[in-house]
Coordinates of C-alpha atoms (C1' of nucleotides) in Angstrom, one line a residue:
Chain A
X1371 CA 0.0 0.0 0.0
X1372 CA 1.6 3.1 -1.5
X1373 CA 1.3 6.0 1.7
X1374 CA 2.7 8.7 -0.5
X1375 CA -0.9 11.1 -1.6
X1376 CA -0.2 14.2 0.1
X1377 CA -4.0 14.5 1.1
X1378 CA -4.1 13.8 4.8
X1379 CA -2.5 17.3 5.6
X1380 CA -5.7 19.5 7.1
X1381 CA -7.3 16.7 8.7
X1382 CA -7.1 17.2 12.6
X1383 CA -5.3 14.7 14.7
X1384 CA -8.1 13.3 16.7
X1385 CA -11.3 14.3 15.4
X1386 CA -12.0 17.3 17.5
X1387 CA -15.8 16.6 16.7
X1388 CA -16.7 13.0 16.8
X1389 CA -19.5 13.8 14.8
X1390 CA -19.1 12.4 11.3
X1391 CA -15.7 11.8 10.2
X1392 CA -16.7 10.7 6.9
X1393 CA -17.5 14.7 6.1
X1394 CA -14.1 15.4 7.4
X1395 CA -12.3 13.2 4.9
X1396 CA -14.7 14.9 2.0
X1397 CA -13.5 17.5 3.2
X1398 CA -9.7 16.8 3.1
X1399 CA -9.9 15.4 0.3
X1400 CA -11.9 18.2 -1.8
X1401 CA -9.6 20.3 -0.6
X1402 CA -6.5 18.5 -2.1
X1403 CA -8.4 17.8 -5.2
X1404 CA -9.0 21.6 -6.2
X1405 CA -5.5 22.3 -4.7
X1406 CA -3.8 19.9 -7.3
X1407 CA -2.1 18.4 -4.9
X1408 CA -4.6 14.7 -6.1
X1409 CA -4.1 15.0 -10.0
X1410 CA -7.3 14.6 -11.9
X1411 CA -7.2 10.4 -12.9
X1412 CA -5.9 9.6 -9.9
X1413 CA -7.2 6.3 -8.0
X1414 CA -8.3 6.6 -4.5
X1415 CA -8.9 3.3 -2.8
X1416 CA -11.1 2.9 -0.3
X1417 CA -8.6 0.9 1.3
X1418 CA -5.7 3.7 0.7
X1419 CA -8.2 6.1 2.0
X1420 CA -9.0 4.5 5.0
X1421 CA -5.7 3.7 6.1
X1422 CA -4.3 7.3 5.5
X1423 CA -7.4 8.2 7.4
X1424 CA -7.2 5.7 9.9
X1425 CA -10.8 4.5 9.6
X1426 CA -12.5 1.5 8.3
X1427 CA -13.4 1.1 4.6
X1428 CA -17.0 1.9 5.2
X1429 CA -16.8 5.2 6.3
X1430 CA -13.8 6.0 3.5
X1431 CA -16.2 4.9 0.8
X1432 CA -18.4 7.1 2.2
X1433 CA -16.8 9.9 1.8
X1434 CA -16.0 8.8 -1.7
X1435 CA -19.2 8.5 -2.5
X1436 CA -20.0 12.5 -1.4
X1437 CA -17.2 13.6 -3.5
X1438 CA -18.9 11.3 -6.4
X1439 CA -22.0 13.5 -5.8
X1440 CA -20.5 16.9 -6.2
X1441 CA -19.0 15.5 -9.6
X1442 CA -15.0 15.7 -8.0
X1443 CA -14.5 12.2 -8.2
X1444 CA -16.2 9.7 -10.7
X1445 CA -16.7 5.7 -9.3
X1446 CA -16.8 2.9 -11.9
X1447 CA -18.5 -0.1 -11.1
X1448 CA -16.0 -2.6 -9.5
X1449 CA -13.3 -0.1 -10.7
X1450 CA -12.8 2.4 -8.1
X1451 CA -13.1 6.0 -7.1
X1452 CA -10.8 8.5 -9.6
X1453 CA -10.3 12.0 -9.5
X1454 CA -12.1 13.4 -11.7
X1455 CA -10.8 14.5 -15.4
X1456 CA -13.5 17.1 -16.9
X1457 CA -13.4 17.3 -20.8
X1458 CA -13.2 20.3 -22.4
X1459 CA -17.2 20.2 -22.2
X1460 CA -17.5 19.7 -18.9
X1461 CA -15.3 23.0 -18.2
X1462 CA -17.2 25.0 -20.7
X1463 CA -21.2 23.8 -18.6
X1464 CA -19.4 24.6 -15.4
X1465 CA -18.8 28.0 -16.5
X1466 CA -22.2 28.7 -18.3
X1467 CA -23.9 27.4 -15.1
X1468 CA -22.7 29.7 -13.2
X1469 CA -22.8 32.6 -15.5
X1470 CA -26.7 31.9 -15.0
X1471 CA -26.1 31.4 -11.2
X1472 CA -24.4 34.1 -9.8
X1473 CA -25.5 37.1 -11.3
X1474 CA -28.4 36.6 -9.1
X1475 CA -26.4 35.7 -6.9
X1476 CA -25.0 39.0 -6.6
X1477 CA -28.1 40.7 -7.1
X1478 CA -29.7 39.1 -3.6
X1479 CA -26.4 39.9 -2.1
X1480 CA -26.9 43.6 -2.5
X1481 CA -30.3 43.6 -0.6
X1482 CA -29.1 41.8 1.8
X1483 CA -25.2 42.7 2.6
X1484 CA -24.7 44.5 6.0
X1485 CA -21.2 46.4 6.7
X1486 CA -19.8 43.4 8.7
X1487 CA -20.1 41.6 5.3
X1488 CA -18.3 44.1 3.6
X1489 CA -15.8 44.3 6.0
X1490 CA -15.0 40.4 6.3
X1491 CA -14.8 40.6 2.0
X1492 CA -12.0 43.8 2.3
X1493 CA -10.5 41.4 4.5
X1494 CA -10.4 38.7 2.3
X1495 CA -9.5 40.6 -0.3
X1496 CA -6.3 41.9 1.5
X1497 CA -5.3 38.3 1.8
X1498 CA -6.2 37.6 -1.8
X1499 CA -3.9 40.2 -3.1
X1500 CA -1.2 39.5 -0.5
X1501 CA -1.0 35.4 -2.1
X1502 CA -0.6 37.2 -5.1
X1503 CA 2.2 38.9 -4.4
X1504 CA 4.0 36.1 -3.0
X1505 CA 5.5 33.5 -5.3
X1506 CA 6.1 29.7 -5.1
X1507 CA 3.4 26.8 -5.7
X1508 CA 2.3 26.9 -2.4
X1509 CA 1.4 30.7 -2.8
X1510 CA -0.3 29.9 -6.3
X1511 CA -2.5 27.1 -4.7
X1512 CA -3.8 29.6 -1.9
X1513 CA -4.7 32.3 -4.2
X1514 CA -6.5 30.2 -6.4
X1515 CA -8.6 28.6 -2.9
X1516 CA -8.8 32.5 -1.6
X1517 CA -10.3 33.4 -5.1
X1518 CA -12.8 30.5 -5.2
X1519 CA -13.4 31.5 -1.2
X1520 CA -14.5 35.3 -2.5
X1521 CA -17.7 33.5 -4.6
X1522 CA -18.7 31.1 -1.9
X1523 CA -18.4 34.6 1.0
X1524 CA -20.9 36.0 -1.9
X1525 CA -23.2 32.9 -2.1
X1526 CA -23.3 32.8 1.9
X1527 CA -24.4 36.6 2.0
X1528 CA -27.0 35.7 -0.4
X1529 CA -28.5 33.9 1.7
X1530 CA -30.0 30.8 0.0
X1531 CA -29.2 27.2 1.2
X1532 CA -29.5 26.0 -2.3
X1533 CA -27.6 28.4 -4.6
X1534 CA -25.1 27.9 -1.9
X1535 CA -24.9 24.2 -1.7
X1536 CA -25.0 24.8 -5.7
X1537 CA -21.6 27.4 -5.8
X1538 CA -19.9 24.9 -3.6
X1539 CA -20.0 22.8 -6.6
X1540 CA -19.3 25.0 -9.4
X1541 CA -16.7 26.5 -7.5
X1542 CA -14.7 23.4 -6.4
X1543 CA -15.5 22.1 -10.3
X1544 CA -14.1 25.7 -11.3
X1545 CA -10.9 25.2 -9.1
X1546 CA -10.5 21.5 -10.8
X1547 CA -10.9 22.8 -14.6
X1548 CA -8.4 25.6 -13.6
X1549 CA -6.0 23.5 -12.5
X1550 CA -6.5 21.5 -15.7
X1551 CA -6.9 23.5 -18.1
X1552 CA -5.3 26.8 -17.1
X1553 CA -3.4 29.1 -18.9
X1554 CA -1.6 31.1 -16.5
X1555 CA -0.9 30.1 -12.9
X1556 CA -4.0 32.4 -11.5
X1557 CA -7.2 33.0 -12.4
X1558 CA -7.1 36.6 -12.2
X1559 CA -3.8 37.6 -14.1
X1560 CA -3.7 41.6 -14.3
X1561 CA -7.5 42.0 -13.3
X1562 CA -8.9 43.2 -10.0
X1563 CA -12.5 41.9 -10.6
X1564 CA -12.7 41.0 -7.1
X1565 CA -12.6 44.4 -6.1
X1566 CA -14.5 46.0 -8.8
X1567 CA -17.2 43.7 -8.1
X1568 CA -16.8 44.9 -4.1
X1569 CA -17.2 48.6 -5.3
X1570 CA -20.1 48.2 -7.0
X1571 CA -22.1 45.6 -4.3
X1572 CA -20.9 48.4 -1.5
X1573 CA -22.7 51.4 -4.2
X1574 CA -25.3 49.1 -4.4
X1575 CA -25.5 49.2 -8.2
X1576 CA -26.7 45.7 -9.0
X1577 CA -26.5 45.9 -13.2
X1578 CA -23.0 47.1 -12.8
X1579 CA -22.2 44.4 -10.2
X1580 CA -24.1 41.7 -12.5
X1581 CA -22.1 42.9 -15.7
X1582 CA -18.9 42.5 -13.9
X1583 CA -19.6 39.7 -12.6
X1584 CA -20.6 38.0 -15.9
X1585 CA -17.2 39.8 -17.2
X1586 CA -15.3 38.2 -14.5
X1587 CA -16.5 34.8 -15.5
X1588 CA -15.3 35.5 -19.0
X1589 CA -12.4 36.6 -17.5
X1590 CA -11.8 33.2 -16.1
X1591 CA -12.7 31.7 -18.8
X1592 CA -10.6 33.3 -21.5
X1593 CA -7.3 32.2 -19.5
X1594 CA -8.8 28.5 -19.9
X1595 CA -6.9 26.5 -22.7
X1596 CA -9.5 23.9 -23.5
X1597 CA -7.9 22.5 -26.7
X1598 CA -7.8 18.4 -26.2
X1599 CA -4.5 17.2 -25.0
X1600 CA -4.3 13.6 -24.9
X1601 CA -6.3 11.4 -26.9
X1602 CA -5.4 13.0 -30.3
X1603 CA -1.6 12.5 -29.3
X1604 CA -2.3 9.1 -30.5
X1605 CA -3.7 9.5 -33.8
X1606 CA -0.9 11.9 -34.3
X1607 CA 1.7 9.5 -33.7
X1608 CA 0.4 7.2 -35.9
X1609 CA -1.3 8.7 -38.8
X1610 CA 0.5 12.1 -39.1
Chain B
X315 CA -41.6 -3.9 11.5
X316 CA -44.5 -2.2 9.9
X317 CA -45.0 -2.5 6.1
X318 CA -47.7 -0.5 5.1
X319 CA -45.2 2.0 3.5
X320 CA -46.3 2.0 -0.2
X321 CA -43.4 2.4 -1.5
X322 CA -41.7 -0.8 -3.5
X323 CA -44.2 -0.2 -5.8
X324 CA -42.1 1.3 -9.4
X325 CA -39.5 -1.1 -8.8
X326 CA -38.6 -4.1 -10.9
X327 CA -39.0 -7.6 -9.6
X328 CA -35.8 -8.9 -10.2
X329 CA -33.1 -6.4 -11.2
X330 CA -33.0 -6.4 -14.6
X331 CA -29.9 -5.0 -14.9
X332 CA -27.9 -6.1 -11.8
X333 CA -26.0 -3.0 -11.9
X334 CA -26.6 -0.5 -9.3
X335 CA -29.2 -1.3 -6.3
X336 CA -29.0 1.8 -4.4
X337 CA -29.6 3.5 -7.3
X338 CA -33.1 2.0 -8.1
X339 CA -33.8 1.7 -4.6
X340 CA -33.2 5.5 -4.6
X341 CA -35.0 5.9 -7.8
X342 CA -38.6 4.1 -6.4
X343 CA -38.2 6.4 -2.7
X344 CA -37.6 9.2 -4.6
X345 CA -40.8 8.7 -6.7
X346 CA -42.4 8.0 -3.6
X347 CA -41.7 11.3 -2.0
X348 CA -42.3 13.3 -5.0
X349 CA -45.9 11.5 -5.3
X350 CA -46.8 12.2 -1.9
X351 CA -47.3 8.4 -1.7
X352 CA -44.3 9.1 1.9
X353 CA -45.4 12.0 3.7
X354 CA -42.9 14.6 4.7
X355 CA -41.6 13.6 8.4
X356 CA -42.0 9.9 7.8
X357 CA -39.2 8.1 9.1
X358 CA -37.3 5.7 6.6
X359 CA -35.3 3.1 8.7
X360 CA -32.5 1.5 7.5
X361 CA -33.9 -1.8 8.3
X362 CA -37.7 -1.1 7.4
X363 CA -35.8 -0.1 3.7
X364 CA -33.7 -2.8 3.6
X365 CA -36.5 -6.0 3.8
X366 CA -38.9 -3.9 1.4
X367 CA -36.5 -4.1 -1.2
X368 CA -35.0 -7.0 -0.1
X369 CA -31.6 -5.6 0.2
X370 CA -28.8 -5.7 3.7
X371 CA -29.1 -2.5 5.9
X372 CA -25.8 -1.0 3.8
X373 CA -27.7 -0.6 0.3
X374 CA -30.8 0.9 1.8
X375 CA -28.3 2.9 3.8
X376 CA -27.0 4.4 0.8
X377 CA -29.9 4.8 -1.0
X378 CA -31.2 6.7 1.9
X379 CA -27.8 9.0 1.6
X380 CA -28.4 9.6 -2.1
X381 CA -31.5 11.3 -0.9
X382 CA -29.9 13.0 1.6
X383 CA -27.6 14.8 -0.9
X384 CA -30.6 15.8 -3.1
X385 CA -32.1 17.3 -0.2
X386 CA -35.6 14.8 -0.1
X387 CA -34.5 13.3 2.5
X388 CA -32.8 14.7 6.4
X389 CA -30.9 12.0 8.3
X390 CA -30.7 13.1 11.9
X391 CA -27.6 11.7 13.4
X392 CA -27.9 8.4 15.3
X393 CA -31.8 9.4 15.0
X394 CA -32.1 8.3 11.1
X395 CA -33.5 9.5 7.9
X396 CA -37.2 11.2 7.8
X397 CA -38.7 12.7 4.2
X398 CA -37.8 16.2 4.3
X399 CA -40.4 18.5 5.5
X400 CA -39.7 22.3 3.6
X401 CA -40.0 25.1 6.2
X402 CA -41.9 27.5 3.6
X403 CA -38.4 30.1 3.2
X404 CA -37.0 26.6 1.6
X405 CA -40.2 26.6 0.0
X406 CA -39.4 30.2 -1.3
X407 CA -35.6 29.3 -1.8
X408 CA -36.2 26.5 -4.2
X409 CA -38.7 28.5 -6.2
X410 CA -35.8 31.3 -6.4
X411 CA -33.2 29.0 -7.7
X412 CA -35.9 28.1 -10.3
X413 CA -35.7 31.6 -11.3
X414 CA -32.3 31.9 -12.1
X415 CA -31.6 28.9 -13.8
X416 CA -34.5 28.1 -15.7
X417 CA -34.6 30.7 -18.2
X418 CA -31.1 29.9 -19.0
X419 CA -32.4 26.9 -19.6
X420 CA -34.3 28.3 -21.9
X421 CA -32.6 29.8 -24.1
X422 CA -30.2 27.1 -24.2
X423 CA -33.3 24.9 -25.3
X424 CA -34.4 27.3 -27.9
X425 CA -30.1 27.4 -29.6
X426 CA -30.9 23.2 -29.5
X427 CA -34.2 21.8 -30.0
X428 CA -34.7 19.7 -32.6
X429 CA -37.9 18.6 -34.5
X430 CA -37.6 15.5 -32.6
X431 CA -37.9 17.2 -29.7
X432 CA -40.6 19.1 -30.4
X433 CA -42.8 16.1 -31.6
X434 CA -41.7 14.8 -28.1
X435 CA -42.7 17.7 -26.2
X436 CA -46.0 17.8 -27.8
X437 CA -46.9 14.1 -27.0
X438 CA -45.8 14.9 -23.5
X439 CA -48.5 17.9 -23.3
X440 CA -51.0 15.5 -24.8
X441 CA -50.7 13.4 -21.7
X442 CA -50.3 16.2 -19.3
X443 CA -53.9 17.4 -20.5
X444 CA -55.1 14.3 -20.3
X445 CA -54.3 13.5 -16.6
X446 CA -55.1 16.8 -16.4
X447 CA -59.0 15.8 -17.1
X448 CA -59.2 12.5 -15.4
X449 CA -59.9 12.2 -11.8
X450 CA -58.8 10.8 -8.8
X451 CA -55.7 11.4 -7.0
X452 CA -53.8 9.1 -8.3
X453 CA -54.4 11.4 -11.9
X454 CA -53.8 14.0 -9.5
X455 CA -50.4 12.4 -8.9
X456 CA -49.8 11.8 -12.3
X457 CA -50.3 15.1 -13.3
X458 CA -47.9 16.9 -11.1
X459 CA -45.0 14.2 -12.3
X460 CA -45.8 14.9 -15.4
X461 CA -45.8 18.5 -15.3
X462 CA -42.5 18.3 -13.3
X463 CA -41.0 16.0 -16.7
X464 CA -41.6 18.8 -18.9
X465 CA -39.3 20.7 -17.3
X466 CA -36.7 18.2 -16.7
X467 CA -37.0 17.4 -20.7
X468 CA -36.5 20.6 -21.0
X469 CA -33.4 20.4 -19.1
X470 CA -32.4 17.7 -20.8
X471 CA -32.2 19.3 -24.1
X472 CA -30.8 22.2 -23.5
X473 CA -27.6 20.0 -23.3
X474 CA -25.7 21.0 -19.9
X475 CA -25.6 17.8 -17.8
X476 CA -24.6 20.1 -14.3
X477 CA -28.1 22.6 -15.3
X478 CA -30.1 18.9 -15.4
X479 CA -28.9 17.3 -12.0
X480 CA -29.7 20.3 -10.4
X481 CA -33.2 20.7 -13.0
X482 CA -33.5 17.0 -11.1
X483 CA -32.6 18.1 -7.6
X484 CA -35.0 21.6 -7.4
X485 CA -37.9 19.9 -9.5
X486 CA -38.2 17.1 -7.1
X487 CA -37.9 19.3 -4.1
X488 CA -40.7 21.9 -6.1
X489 CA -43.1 18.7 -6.3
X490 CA -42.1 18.2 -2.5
X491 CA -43.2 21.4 -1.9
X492 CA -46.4 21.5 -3.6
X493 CA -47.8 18.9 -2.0
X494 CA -47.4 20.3 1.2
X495 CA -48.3 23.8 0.6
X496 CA -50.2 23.6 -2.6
X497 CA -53.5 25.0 -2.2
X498 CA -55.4 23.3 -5.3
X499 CA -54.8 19.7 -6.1
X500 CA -53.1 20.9 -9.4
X501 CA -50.0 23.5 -9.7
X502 CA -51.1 24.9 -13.0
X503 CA -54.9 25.3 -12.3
X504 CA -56.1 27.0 -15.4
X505 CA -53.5 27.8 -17.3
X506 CA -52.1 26.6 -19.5
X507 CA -47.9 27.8 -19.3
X508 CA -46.5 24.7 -20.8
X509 CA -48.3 25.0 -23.8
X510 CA -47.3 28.8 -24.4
X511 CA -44.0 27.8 -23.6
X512 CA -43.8 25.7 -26.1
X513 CA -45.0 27.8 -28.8
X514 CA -42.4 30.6 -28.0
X515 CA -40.2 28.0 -28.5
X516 CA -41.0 26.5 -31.7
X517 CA -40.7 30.0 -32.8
X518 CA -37.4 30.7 -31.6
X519 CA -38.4 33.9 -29.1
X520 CA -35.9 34.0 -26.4
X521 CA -37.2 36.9 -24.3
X522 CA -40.6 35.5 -24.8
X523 CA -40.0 32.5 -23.8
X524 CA -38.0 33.8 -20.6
X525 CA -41.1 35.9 -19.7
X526 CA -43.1 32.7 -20.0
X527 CA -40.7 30.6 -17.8
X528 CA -40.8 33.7 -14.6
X529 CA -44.4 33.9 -15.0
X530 CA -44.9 29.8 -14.6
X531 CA -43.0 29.8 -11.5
X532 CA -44.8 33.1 -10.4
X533 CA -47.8 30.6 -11.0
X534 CA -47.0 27.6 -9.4
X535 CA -45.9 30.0 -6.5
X536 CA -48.4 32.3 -6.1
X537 CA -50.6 28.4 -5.9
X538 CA -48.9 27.9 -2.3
X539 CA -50.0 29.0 1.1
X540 CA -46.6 29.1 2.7
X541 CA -48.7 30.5 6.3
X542 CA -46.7 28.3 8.9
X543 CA -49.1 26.2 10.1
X544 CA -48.1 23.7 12.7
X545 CA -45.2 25.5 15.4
X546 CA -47.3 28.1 15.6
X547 CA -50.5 26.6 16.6
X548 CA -49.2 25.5 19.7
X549 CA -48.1 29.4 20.7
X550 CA -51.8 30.5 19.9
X551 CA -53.5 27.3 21.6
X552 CA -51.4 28.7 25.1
X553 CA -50.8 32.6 24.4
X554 CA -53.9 33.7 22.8
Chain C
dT1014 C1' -48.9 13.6 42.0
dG1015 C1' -45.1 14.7 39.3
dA1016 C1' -40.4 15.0 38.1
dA1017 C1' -36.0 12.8 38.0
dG1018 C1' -33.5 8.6 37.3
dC1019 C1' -33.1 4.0 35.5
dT1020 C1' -33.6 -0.1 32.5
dG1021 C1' -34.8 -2.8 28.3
dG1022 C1' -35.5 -2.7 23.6
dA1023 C1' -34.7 -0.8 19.2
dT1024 C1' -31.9 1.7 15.8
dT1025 C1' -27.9 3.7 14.0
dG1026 C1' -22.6 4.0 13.3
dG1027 C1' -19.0 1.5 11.9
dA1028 C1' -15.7 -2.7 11.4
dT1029 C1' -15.0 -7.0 9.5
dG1030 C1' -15.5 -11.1 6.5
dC1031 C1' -16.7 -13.3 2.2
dA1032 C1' -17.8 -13.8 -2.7
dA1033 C1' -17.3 -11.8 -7.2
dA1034 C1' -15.2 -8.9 -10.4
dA1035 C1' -11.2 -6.8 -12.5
dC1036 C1' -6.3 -6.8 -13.1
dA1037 C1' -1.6 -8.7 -13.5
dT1038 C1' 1.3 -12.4 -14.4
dT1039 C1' 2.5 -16.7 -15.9
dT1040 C1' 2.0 -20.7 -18.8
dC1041 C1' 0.6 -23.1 -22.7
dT1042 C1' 0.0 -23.5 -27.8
dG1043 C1' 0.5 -22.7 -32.6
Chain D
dC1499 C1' 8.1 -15.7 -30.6
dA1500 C1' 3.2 -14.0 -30.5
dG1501 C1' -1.1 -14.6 -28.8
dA1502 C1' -4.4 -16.9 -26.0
dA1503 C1' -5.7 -19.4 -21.9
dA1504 C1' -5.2 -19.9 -17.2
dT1505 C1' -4.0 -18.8 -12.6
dG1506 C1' -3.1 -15.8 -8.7
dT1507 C1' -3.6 -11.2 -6.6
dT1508 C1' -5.9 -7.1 -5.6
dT1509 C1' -10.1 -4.4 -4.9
dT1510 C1' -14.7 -3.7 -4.8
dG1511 C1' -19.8 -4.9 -3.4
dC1512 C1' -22.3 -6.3 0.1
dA1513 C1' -24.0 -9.0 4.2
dT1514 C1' -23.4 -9.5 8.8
dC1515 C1' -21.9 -8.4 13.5
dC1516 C1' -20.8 -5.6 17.6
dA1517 C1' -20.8 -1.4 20.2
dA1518 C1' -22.7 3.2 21.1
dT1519 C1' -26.8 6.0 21.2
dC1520 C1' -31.5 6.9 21.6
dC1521 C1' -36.2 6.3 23.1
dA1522 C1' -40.1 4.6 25.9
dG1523 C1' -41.9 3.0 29.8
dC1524 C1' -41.2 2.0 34.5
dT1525 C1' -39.5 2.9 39.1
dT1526 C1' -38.3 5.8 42.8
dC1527 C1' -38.3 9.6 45.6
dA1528 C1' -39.6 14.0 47.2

DNA sequence: TGAAGCTGGATTGGATGCAAAACATTTCTG
DNA sequence: CAGAAATGTTTTGCATCCAATCCAGCTTCA
């Protein structure tokens, strides 16, 4: 049994909460996924997984099974659990589902925000811009978790359980198809969207804030590179 | 072990295909709930699932999860699983989701649809009309599950498989919802939306078409008294 | 009488064991 | 030597088993 996936790193020693560990490993595991530390076609055993977590296959496969749900890992029948590998496809839904999403999103935000909220997002955009500055992998991995972090602050303000539950998806799929298919290290290169779209949620100007955010999303989008990779290797080695 | 719930009925004898249990089992609960066949706060134990569908506590245990994810169903640690029971801001929160996504939807069916799909559509109208004449609750049921397939056809054509789980997840929670706060038997009483609907999008109008989606859901929400009934009864029976 | 504490039964959470499927390796055959 | 058959190994799917928790009804005590 190979112990070398870097993936057990934010789990707590001894679950501070005995309540349901099987979340916690979701949880560890999500966040290595959109973190590139677990490369997308990766297998995760349930046995690996347990072991690593030091529970019983049961409640690993549980957890497996969550991460199946929110589309991060695919299971094949007597196969296994893999990291999942969108297609250029795949990235491009992601993206139009939450260009319909989160314009309203931000619109419901902006009846709703109080001045702790915007306080808490100038914070978190201070530390957004700080990873930026910084360099290294480690630094890269953090900004692109901050920037996802900004939409899911927004979706929380917003205030509805199922949008939310919703942007968790999109935004963890997000962080996976960036990772992927990304052109530059961050999302963001040269843009300040983040901020813009702070401005105009704080003048209350919901058009602006929706057109910025749409443009944001294109923003993101445009760095994508979603030519195919592998899988027309082949034919070029042979036929060409 | 009580079994009087009604709710083995849609499956298949014998699994015709052997793949998947949980999922079927999943598949007939789900119908269940959606069909008011399992009222909201019934309790589904493990065990009770497990000898309907002649399965070991572990399938029906993830069946029961499957649920859980899409919301239908709340398991209560070490309590177990009960059929969801919407507070009406849920109720509210669904119908808001609905409003974001669905015109999306859309437009993305009008860029698509085939003739095919049209001729599809039209035969699936034909049936809704004509549960819609028929008596009985059990046409009553039929009706509402057909007018929630509309709109997960429509989903299903406009082509974005992310937009159609969560089509899957907020129609099935909307048909949860009506049948606890719907006020006549039918969600559409009187009008007839799906049939406009189409029309604007055999002829291609996209802001038409939108309009017609937000004023359906205004429909079927306006149909609901979201007064909170129980909770509150017991303030006014001491208080008052 | 009524409230607190206790006990028995039932139900869930989770670990383990076994059969079947998939995969890797070796052996056989042309 | 190449390809196919066969065998052994690994991993999943699932049933079963045990411990921990919860719930209901009963007992006890003020």
């Amino acid at each position: 049994m190979d112990k070398s996936l870097p993936i057990a790193e934010g789990r707590a020693p001894f679950d501070p909460n005995p309540e349901d560990r099987a979340q916690s490993i979701r949880d560890s595991l999500r966040d290595a996924i959109v973190d590139r530390r677990l490369a997308p076609g990766t297998k995760l055993s349930e046995a690996e997984v347990g072991t690593l977590f030091d529970v019983s296959r049961t409640v690993a496969r549980a957890a497996l099974q969550m991460l199946a749900f929110e589309g991060l890992v695919k299971v094949e029948r007597n196969r296994g659990a893999f990291v999942s590998d969108p297609t250029p496809e795949e990235a491009l839904q992601v993206f139009a589902s939450r260009r319909l999403i989160e314009p309203g999103i931000i619109a419901a935000v902006i009846e709703r925000v109080t001045p702790a909220d915007i306080r808490a997002f100038r914070a978190h955009l201070d530390e957004e811009t700080r990873h930026k500055q910084e360099r290294g992998a480690a630094a890269r991995r953090a900004e692109i978790k901050a920037s996802g972090d900004f939409h899911l602050m927004l979706a929380a303000v917003a205030g509805n359980a199922i949008l939310q539950k919703f942007m968790d998806e999109l935004v963890a799929r997000s962080s996976l198809v960036i990772s992927l298919y990304g052109r530059s290290g961050a999302s963001s290169c040269g843009h300040n969207d983040h901020a813009d779209l702070l401005v105009a949620v704080e003048t209350r100007d919901v058009p602006r804030a929706q057109a910025l955010m749409l443009r944001h999303i294109d923003h993101i989008e445009a760095d994508l590179d979603l030519r195919t990779k592998e899988g027309l290797t082949l034919k070029d080695a042979l036929a060409l």
